[in-house]
mmCIF file of C-alpha atoms in Angstrom:
data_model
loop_
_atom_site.group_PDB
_atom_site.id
_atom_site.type_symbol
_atom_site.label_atom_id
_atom_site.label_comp_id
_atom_site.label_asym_id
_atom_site.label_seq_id
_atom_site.Cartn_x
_atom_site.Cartn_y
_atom_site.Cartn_z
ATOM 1 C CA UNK A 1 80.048 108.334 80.830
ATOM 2 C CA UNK A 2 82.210 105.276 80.585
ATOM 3 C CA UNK A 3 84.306 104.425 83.370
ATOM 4 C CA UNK A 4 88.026 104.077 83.070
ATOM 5 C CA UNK A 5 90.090 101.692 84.952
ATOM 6 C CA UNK A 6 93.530 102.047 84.699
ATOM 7 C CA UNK A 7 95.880 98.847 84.271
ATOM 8 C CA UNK A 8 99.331 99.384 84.924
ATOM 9 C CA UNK A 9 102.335 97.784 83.170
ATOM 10 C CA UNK A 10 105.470 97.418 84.673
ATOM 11 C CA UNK A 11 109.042 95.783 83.290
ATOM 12 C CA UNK A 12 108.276 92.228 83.629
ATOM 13 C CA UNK A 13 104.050 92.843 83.982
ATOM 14 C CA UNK A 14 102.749 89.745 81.648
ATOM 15 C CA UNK A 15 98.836 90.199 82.562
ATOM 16 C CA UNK A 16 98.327 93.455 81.872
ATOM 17 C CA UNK A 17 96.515 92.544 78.328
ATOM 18 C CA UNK A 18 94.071 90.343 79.690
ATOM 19 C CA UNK A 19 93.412 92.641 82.183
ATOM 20 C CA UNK A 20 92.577 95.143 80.235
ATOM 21 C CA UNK A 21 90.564 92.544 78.141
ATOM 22 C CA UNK A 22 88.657 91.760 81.298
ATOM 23 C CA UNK A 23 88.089 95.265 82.238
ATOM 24 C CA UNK A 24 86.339 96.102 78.612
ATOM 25 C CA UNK A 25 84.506 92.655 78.597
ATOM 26 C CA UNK A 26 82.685 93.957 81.948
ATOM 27 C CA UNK A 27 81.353 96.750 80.300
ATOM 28 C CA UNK A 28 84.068 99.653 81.070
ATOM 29 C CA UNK A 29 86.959 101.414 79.873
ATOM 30 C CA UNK A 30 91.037 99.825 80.251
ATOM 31 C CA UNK A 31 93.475 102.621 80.254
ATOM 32 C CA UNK A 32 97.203 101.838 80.024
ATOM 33 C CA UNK A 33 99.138 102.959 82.490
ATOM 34 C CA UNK A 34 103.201 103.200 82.487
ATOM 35 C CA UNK A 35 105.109 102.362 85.420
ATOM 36 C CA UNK A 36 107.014 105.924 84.908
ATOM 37 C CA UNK A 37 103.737 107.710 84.896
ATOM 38 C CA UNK A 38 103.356 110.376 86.958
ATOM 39 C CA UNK A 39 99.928 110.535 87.133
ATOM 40 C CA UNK A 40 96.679 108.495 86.802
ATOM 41 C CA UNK A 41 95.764 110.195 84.070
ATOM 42 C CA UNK A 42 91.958 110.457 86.261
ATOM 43 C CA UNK A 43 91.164 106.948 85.685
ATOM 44 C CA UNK A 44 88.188 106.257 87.987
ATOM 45 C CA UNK A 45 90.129 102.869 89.415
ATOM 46 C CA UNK A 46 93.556 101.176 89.237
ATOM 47 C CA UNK A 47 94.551 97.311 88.639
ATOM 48 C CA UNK A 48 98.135 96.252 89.335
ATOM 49 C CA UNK A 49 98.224 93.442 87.183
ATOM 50 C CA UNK A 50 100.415 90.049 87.824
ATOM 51 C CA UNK A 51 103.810 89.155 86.639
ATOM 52 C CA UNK A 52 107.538 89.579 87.579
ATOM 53 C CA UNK A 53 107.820 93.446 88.065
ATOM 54 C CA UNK A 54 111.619 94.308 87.776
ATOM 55 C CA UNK A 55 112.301 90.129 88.057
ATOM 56 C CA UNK A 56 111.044 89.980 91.529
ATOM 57 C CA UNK A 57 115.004 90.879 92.124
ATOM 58 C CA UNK A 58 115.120 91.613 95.931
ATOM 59 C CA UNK A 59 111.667 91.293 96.982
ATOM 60 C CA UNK A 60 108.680 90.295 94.512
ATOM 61 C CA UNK A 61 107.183 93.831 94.340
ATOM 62 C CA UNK A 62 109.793 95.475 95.998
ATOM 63 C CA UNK A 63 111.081 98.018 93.626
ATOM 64 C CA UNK A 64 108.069 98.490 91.537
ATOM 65 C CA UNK A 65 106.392 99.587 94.588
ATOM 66 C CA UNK A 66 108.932 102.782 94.050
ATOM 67 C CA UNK A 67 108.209 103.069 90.487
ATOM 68 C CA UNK A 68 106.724 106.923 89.695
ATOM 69 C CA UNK A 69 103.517 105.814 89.355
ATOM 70 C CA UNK A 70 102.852 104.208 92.865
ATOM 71 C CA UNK A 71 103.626 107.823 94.191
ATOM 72 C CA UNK A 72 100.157 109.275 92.957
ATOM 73 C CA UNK A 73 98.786 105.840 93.124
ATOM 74 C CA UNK A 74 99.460 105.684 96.867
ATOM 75 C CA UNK A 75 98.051 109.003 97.944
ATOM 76 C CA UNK A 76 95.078 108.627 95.894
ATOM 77 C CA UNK A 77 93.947 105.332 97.140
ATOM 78 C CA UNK A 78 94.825 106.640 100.867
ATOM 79 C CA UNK A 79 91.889 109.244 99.941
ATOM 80 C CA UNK A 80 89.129 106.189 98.460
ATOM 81 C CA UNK A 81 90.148 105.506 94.726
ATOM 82 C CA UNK A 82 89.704 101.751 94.104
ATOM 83 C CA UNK A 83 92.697 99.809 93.511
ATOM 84 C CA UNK A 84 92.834 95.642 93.040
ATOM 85 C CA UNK A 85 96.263 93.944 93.221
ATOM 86 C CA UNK A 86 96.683 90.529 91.459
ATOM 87 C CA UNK A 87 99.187 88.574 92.355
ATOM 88 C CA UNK A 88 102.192 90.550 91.697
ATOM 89 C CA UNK A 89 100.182 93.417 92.066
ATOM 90 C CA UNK A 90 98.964 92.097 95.801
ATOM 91 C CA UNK A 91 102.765 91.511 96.433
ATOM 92 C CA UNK A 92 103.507 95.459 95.594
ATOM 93 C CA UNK A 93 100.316 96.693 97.315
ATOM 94 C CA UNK A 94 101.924 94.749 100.585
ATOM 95 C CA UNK A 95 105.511 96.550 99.828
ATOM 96 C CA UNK A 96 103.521 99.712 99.487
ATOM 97 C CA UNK A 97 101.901 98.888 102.929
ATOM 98 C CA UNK A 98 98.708 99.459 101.497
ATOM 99 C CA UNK A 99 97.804 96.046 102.622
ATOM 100 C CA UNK A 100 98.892 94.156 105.777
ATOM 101 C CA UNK A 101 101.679 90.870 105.499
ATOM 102 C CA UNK A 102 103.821 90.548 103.295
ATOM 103 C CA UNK A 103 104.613 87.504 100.814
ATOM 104 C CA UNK A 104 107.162 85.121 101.204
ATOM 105 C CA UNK A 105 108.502 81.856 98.611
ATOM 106 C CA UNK A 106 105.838 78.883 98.451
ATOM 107 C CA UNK A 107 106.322 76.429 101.155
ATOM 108 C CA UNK A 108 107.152 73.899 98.495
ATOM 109 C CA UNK A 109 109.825 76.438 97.328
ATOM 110 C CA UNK A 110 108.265 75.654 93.356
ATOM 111 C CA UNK A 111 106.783 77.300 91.245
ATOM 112 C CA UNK A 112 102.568 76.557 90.856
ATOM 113 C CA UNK A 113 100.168 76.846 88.291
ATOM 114 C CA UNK A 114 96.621 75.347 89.071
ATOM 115 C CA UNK A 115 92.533 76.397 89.102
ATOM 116 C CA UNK A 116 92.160 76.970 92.505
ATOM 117 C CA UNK A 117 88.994 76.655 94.411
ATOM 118 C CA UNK A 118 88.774 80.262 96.679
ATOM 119 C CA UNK A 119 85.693 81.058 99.306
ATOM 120 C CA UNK A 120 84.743 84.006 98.869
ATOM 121 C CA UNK A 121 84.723 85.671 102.826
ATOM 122 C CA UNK A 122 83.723 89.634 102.028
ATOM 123 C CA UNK A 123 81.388 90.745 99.470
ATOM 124 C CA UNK A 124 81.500 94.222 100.155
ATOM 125 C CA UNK A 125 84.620 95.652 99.075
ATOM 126 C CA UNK A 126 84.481 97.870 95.975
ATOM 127 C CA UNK A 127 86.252 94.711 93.789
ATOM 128 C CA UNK A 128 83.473 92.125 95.299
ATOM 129 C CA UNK A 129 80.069 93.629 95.744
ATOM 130 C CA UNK A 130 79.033 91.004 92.833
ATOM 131 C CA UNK A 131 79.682 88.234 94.868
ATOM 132 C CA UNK A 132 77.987 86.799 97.550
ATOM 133 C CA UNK A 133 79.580 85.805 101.091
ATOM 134 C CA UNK A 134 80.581 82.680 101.310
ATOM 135 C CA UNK A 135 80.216 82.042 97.242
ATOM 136 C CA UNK A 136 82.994 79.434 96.457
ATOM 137 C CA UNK A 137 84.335 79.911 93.116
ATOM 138 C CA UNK A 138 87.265 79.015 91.108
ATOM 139 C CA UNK A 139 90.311 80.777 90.000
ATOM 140 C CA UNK A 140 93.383 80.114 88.100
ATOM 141 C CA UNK A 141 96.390 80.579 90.322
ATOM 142 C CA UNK A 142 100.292 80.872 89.476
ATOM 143 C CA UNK A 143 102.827 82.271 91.670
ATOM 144 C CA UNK A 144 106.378 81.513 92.704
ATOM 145 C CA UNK A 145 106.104 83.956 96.173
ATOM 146 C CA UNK A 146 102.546 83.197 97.074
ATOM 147 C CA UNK A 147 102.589 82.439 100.425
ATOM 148 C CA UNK A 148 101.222 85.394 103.044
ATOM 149 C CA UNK A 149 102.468 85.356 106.313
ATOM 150 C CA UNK A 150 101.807 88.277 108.755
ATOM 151 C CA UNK A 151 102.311 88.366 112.664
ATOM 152 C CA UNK A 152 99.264 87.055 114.884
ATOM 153 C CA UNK A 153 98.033 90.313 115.760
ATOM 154 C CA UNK A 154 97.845 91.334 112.125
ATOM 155 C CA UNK A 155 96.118 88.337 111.155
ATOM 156 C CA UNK A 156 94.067 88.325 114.195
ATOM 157 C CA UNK A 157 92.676 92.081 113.417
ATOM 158 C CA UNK A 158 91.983 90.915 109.519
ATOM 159 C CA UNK A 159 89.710 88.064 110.832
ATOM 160 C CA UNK A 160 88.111 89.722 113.712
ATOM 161 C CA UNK A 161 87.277 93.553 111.170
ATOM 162 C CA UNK A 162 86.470 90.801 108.209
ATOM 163 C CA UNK A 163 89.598 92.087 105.609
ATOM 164 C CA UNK A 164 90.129 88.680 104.695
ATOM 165 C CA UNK A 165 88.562 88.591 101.359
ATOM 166 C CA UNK A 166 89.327 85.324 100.079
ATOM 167 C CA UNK A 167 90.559 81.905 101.533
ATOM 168 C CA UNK A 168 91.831 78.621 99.592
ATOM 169 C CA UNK A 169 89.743 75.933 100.145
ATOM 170 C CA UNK A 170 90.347 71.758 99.936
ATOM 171 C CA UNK A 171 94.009 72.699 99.083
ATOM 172 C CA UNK A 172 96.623 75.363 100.275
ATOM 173 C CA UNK A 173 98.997 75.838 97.609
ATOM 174 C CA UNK A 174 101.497 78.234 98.693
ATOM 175 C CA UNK A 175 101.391 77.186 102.221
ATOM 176 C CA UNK A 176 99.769 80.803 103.407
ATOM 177 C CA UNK A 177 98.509 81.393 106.878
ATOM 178 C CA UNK A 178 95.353 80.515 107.879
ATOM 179 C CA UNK A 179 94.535 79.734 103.995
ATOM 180 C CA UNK A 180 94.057 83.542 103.050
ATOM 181 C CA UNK A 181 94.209 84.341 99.165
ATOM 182 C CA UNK A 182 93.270 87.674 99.455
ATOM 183 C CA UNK A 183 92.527 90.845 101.910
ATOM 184 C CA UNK A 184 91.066 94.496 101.690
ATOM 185 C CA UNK A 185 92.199 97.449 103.678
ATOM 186 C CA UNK A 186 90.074 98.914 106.410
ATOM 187 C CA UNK A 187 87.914 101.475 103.770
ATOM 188 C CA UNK A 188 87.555 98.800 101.455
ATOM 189 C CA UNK A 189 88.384 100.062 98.491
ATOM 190 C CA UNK A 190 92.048 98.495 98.260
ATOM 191 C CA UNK A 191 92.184 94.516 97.586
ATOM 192 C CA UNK A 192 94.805 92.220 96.697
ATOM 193 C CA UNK A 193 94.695 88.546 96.055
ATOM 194 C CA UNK A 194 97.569 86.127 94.273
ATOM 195 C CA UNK A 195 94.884 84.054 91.736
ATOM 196 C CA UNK A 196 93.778 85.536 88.658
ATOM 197 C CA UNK A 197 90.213 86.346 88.342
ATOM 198 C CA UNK A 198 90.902 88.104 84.352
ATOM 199 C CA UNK A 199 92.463 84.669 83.424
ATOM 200 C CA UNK A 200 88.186 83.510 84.204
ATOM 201 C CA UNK A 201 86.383 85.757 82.490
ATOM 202 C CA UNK A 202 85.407 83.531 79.081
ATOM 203 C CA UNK A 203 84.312 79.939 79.072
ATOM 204 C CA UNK A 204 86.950 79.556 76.459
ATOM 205 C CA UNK A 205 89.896 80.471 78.593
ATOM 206 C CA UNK A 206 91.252 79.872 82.122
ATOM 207 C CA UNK A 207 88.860 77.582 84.009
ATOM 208 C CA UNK A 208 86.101 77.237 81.762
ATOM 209 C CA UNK A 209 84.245 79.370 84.075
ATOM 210 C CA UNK A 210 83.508 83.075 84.399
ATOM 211 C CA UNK A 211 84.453 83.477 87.785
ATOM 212 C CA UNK A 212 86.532 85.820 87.522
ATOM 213 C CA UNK A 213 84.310 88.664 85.821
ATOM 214 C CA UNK A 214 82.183 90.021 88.941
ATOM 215 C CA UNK A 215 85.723 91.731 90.312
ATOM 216 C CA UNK A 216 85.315 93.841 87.210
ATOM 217 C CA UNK A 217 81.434 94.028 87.087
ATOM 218 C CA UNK A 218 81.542 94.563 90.865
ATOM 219 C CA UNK A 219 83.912 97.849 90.217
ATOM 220 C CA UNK A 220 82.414 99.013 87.312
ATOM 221 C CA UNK A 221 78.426 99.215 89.333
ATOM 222 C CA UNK A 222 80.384 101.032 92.213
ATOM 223 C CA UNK A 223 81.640 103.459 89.748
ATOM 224 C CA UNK A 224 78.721 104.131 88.180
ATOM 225 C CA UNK A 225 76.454 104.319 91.010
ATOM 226 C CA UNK A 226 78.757 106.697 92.736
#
């Protein structure tokens, strides 16, 4: 049976194609998912693609994280359904304090759109089993509120239990604490990081590189094998 992975679309989502694109490319099954859904419709996993939900008005992420869907979305991924935030999607998994911090305007206060070279620090969340610890890869990156701040103890706690998932390396480019790109909740099964690993999934596209594609081969392997 083919696993489904739902991709969700809010007003002002702009990756939710590609995602979806990635997702079949790696072997399993994109379902569309509406921001005033309901329900998850059983998909076996949820990505909460990038973009400008709602504008960012407010907060980037702040009112899609009360969108309909993110109801059943929350409680389900409370009980162990994998979900990945990209960018945007990191920003509303942080408003929906599924994810520690919180993201604040670049440093630079611009706008940035560059491959970024990431480290990857834990392999063995349900969106990374297909990498390798300390694996450096690259990773197209574009974000206006990119930077993730949290208070010491937070980030302290992330380091010490290993949540931090990814880090920039040779260049910080949102001026984020301690150079994280990405974290995982305690279980695992929830990440979130601001590049774009379905913008590397084809040599044609994005870096060049396929980078990107074990986030989706990693989930789709978990799924299968559970």
């Amino acid at each position: 049976m083919t696993a489904r992975i739902g991709v969700v679309t809010f007003p002002g989502s702009l990756d939710d194609r590609d995602t979806q694109r990635a997702i079949r490319l790696a072997g399993a099954e994109p379902v569309a998912l509406w921001h005033k859904d309901k329900d998850l419709h059983q998909v076996d996993a949820v990505v909460l693609c990038g973009g400008f939900s709602y504008g960012d008005y407010l907060r980037a992420g702040a009112i899609a994280r009360f969108s309909p869907v993110m109801e059943p979305l929350i409680e389900q991924a409370k009980a162990g359904l994998p979900v990945l935030g990209i960018c945007n999607g990191f920003q509303i998994l942080t408003e929906a304090h599924l994810l520690p911090g919180t993201m604040l305007r670049n440093d630079h206060l611009h706008f940035i759109c560059r491959d970024q070279k990431l480290r990857v620090e834990n392999a063995e969340t349900s969106w990374t089993t297909d990498y390798t610890a300390g694996q450096e890869i690259h990773i197209p990156l574009k974000n206006n509120d990119g930077q993730y701040v949290a208070d010491a103890y937070t980030l302290d706690k992330l380091e010490a239990e290993g949540r931090v998932a990814f880090r920039y390396l040779d260049f910080n480019p949102n001026g984020s604490q301690r150079d994280i790109a990405g974290v995982t909740n305690e279980a695992g099964n929830v990440v979130g990081l601001m590049p774009h690993p379905e913008h590397a999934v084809e040599p044609l596209i994005g870096t060049g590189r396929t980078d990107g594609l074990p986030f989706f081969t990693s989930i789709l392997k978990k799924l299968v094998n559970a």
